[in-house]
Amino acid sequence: MSSAPVTVVDHPLIAAGLSILRAKTTAPDVFRRHLQEGAILLFAEASKKFQTAPIAVETPLASCAGAVLAKPIVLVPILRAGLGMLDGILRIAPDAGIGHIGLYRDAETLRPVSYFDRLPVNIAAAEVLLLDPMLATGHSACEATSILKAQGARHIQFLCLVACPPGIKQFHGAHPDVPIVTAAIDPELNTKGYIVPGLGDAGDRYFGTG
Ligand code: URA
């Protein structure tokens, strides 16, 4: 079975914003702004093919044809770095449903273990966007997607700012049906599971910790 597409969004605003995110001198307030804005641009790409239903609209001058989104949108950040992408996308999709998935890495098996998930009840009917800035080893994204599918999600896309070949391979090995939308594919993963060159620890930089 061939895998769903991996779309690298080619847009000057993404390229410029990602460079600011990558720079080690970028302060947390600026990092926050650009992570949020990058997520909005990724969301614009991911939503390009969302179905609409026709409606009639009365302008102050005449009636005309309009559109509404046919399916609800559900945004699911993987805690904690995914929250930065959520903050951005909510600015242009304020009525989206929100789910949360919390995962930690087991110290012995190095595998992600779920400690929290709470998802909206309409997830089966929704366009679901799973959010995590980094697709590194791919283990968290795989586990989170399995949780979404187990709770009925059928239309899922994974959005990240930076992916890498091992993460994409791992993710599409487990979930070949789920498209990936990213701003960049970096060449490597180091022995600590960080993407190189990447942008460092996205959660620490967003929240000013670490
Ligand atoms: N998580 C991050 O925040 N950065 C990486 O490079 C990999 C995983």
Short mmCIF file of C-alpha atoms in Angstrom, two decimals, residues 11-201:
data_model
loop_
_atom_site.label_atom_id
_atom_site.label_comp_id
_atom_site.label_asym_id
_atom_site.label_seq_id
_atom_site.Cartn_x
_atom_site.Cartn_y
_atom_site.Cartn_z
CA HIS A 11 5.93 29.35 1.24
CA PRO A 12 8.20 32.34 1.84
CA LEU A 13 6.51 33.15 5.17
CA ILE A 14 7.13 29.61 6.41
CA ALA A 15 10.75 29.67 5.27
CA ALA A 16 11.39 33.00 7.00
CA GLY A 17 9.50 32.03 10.18
CA LEU A 18 11.23 28.65 10.41
CA SER A 19 14.63 30.34 10.21
CA ILE A 20 13.68 32.48 13.23
CA LEU A 21 12.50 29.37 15.08
CA ARG A 22 15.76 27.59 14.33
CA ALA A 23 18.05 30.41 15.51
CA LYS A 24 19.37 29.68 19.02
CA THR A 25 19.30 33.40 19.85
CA THR A 26 15.52 33.69 19.33
CA ALA A 27 13.85 34.71 22.59
CA PRO A 28 10.83 32.76 23.90
CA ASP A 29 8.30 35.52 23.06
CA VAL A 30 9.48 35.65 19.43
CA PHE A 31 9.68 31.84 19.28
CA ARG A 32 6.07 31.65 20.47
CA ARG A 33 4.84 34.07 17.85
CA HIS A 34 6.55 32.26 15.00
CA LEU A 35 5.52 28.79 16.12
CA GLN A 36 1.91 29.98 16.23
CA GLU A 37 2.16 31.67 12.84
CA GLY A 38 3.90 28.67 11.26
CA ALA A 39 1.10 26.44 12.53
CA ILE A 40 -1.49 28.71 10.90
CA LEU A 41 0.27 28.39 7.53
CA LEU A 42 0.47 24.60 7.88
CA PHE A 43 -3.22 24.52 8.77
CA ALA A 44 -4.04 26.57 5.65
CA GLU A 45 -2.35 23.86 3.57
CA ALA A 46 -3.96 20.97 5.46
CA SER A 47 -7.44 22.47 5.15
CA LYS A 48 -7.19 23.15 1.40
CA LYS A 49 -9.32 20.14 0.51
CA PHE A 50 -11.83 20.30 3.35
CA GLN A 51 -15.33 19.80 1.97
CA THR A 52 -17.75 22.72 2.00
CA ALA A 53 -21.54 22.84 1.69
CA PRO A 54 -23.28 25.59 -0.26
CA ILE A 55 -25.27 28.27 1.54
CA ALA A 56 -27.07 31.41 0.41
CA VAL A 57 -25.70 34.66 1.83
CA GLU A 58 -27.41 38.05 1.91
CA THR A 59 -24.88 40.83 1.52
CA PRO A 60 -26.04 44.41 2.20
CA LEU A 61 -26.61 44.67 -1.58
CA ALA A 62 -27.77 41.29 -2.90
CA SER A 63 -27.88 37.57 -2.29
CA CYS A 64 -25.00 35.38 -3.41
CA ALA A 65 -23.67 31.87 -3.07
CA GLY A 66 -21.52 31.12 -0.03
CA ALA A 67 -20.03 28.11 1.73
CA VAL A 68 -19.75 26.53 5.15
CA LEU A 69 -17.34 23.80 6.20
CA ALA A 70 -19.09 20.45 5.85
CA LYS A 71 -17.30 18.75 8.76
CA PRO A 72 -16.29 19.96 12.20
CA ILE A 73 -12.59 20.50 12.89
CA VAL A 74 -10.88 18.90 15.88
CA LEU A 75 -7.38 20.00 16.89
CA VAL A 76 -5.36 17.57 19.00
CA PRO A 77 -2.03 18.81 20.38
CA ILE A 78 0.38 16.22 21.73
CA LEU A 79 1.37 17.63 25.14
CA ARG A 80 3.23 19.71 25.66
CA ALA A 81 4.87 21.29 22.59
CA GLY A 82 1.75 20.79 20.44
CA LEU A 83 0.02 23.44 22.57
CA GLY A 84 2.04 26.12 20.75
CA MET A 85 0.53 25.07 17.43
CA LEU A 86 -2.95 24.93 18.96
CA ASP A 87 -2.68 28.56 20.14
CA GLY A 88 -1.95 29.66 16.57
CA ILE A 89 -4.58 27.65 14.71
CA LEU A 90 -7.34 28.64 17.14
CA ARG A 91 -6.92 32.23 15.93
CA ILE A 92 -8.32 31.27 12.51
CA ALA A 93 -10.47 28.28 13.56
CA PRO A 94 -11.86 29.51 16.91
CA ASP A 95 -14.84 27.13 16.80
CA ALA A 96 -12.67 23.99 16.41
CA GLY A 97 -13.08 21.22 18.96
CA ILE A 98 -10.01 20.50 21.06
CA GLY A 99 -8.64 17.19 22.28
CA HIS A 100 -5.47 16.55 24.26
CA ILE A 101 -3.08 13.61 24.27
CA GLY A 102 -0.32 13.41 26.88
CA LEU A 103 2.55 10.97 26.41
CA TYR A 104 5.76 10.38 28.33
CA ARG A 105 8.78 8.28 27.39
CA ASP A 106 9.26 5.18 29.52
CA ALA A 107 12.83 5.29 30.86
CA GLU A 108 13.45 1.57 30.23
CA THR A 109 11.65 0.81 26.98
CA LEU A 110 12.05 4.37 25.60
CA ARG A 111 8.52 3.92 24.22
CA PRO A 112 5.77 6.52 24.62
CA VAL A 113 3.22 5.78 27.32
CA SER A 114 -0.09 7.61 27.40
CA TYR A 115 -0.84 9.40 30.70
CA PHE A 116 -3.80 11.46 29.47
CA ASP A 117 -6.26 11.63 26.64
CA ARG A 118 -9.50 13.52 26.36
CA LEU A 119 -11.09 13.85 22.95
CA PRO A 120 -14.32 15.46 21.73
CA VAL A 121 -17.25 13.08 21.19
CA ASN A 122 -17.71 14.08 17.53
CA ILE A 123 -14.24 12.92 16.54
CA ALA A 124 -15.51 10.29 14.08
CA ALA A 125 -17.23 12.92 11.94
CA ALA A 126 -14.46 15.51 12.18
CA GLU A 127 -11.42 16.58 10.24
CA VAL A 128 -8.80 15.81 12.90
CA LEU A 129 -5.45 17.60 12.98
CA LEU A 130 -2.82 16.04 15.22
CA LEU A 131 -0.28 18.68 16.25
CA ASP A 132 3.35 18.31 17.32
CA PRO A 133 6.12 20.68 16.15
CA MET A 134 8.68 17.88 15.70
CA LEU A 135 8.32 14.49 13.98
CA ALA A 136 11.51 13.02 15.44
CA THR A 137 11.55 9.27 16.18
CA GLY A 138 7.87 9.12 15.20
CA HIS A 139 6.95 7.02 18.27
CA SER A 140 4.77 9.68 19.92
CA ALA A 141 2.98 10.53 16.68
CA CYS A 142 2.33 6.81 16.06
CA GLU A 143 0.96 6.26 19.55
CA ALA A 144 -1.19 9.40 19.44
CA THR A 145 -2.62 8.41 16.05
CA SER A 146 -3.44 4.93 17.38
CA ILE A 147 -5.31 6.58 20.26
CA LEU A 148 -7.23 8.80 17.82
CA LYS A 149 -8.17 5.83 15.63
CA ALA A 150 -9.18 3.72 18.64
CA GLN A 151 -11.60 6.50 19.62
CA GLY A 152 -13.12 6.59 16.14
CA ALA A 153 -11.22 9.29 14.23
CA ARG A 154 -11.31 8.61 10.49
CA HIS A 155 -9.97 11.74 8.80
CA ILE A 156 -6.61 12.50 10.41
CA GLN A 157 -3.68 14.64 9.28
CA PHE A 158 -0.42 15.15 11.19
CA LEU A 159 1.00 18.67 11.25
CA CYS A 160 4.58 19.47 12.30
CA LEU A 161 7.14 22.20 11.69
CA VAL A 162 10.14 19.89 11.24
CA ALA A 163 10.18 16.22 10.24
CA CYS A 164 13.07 13.86 9.48
CA PRO A 165 13.32 10.71 7.33
CA PRO A 166 13.41 8.18 10.23
CA GLY A 167 10.32 9.79 11.80
CA ILE A 168 8.42 9.77 8.54
CA LYS A 169 9.37 6.13 7.92
CA GLN A 170 8.29 5.09 11.41
CA PHE A 171 5.02 7.04 11.20
CA HIS A 172 3.99 5.90 7.75
CA GLY A 173 5.05 2.34 8.60
CA ALA A 174 2.36 2.32 11.28
CA HIS A 175 -0.16 4.74 9.75
CA PRO A 176 0.28 4.88 5.95
CA ASP A 177 -3.18 6.41 5.56
CA VAL A 178 -2.37 9.62 7.49
CA PRO A 179 -0.98 12.57 5.50
CA ILE A 180 1.89 14.58 6.97
CA VAL A 181 2.09 18.35 6.48
CA THR A 182 5.40 19.92 7.47
CA ALA A 183 7.51 23.02 6.92
CA ALA A 184 10.79 21.12 6.51
CA ILE A 185 12.38 17.67 6.37
CA ASP A 186 15.76 17.81 8.08
CA PRO A 187 18.38 15.14 7.34
CA GLU A 188 19.11 13.51 10.68
CA LEU A 189 18.14 12.38 14.13
CA ASN A 190 20.91 12.37 16.75
CA THR A 191 21.44 9.66 19.39
CA LYS A 192 19.30 11.60 21.89
CA GLY A 193 16.34 11.69 19.50
CA TYR A 194 16.74 15.34 18.48
CA ILE A 195 16.34 16.42 14.87
CA VAL A 196 19.52 17.93 13.38
CA PRO A 197 19.76 20.78 12.57
CA GLY A 198 16.17 21.11 13.86
CA LEU A 199 15.36 23.85 16.35
CA GLY A 200 16.17 22.24 19.68
CA ASP A 201 13.53 21.29 22.23
#
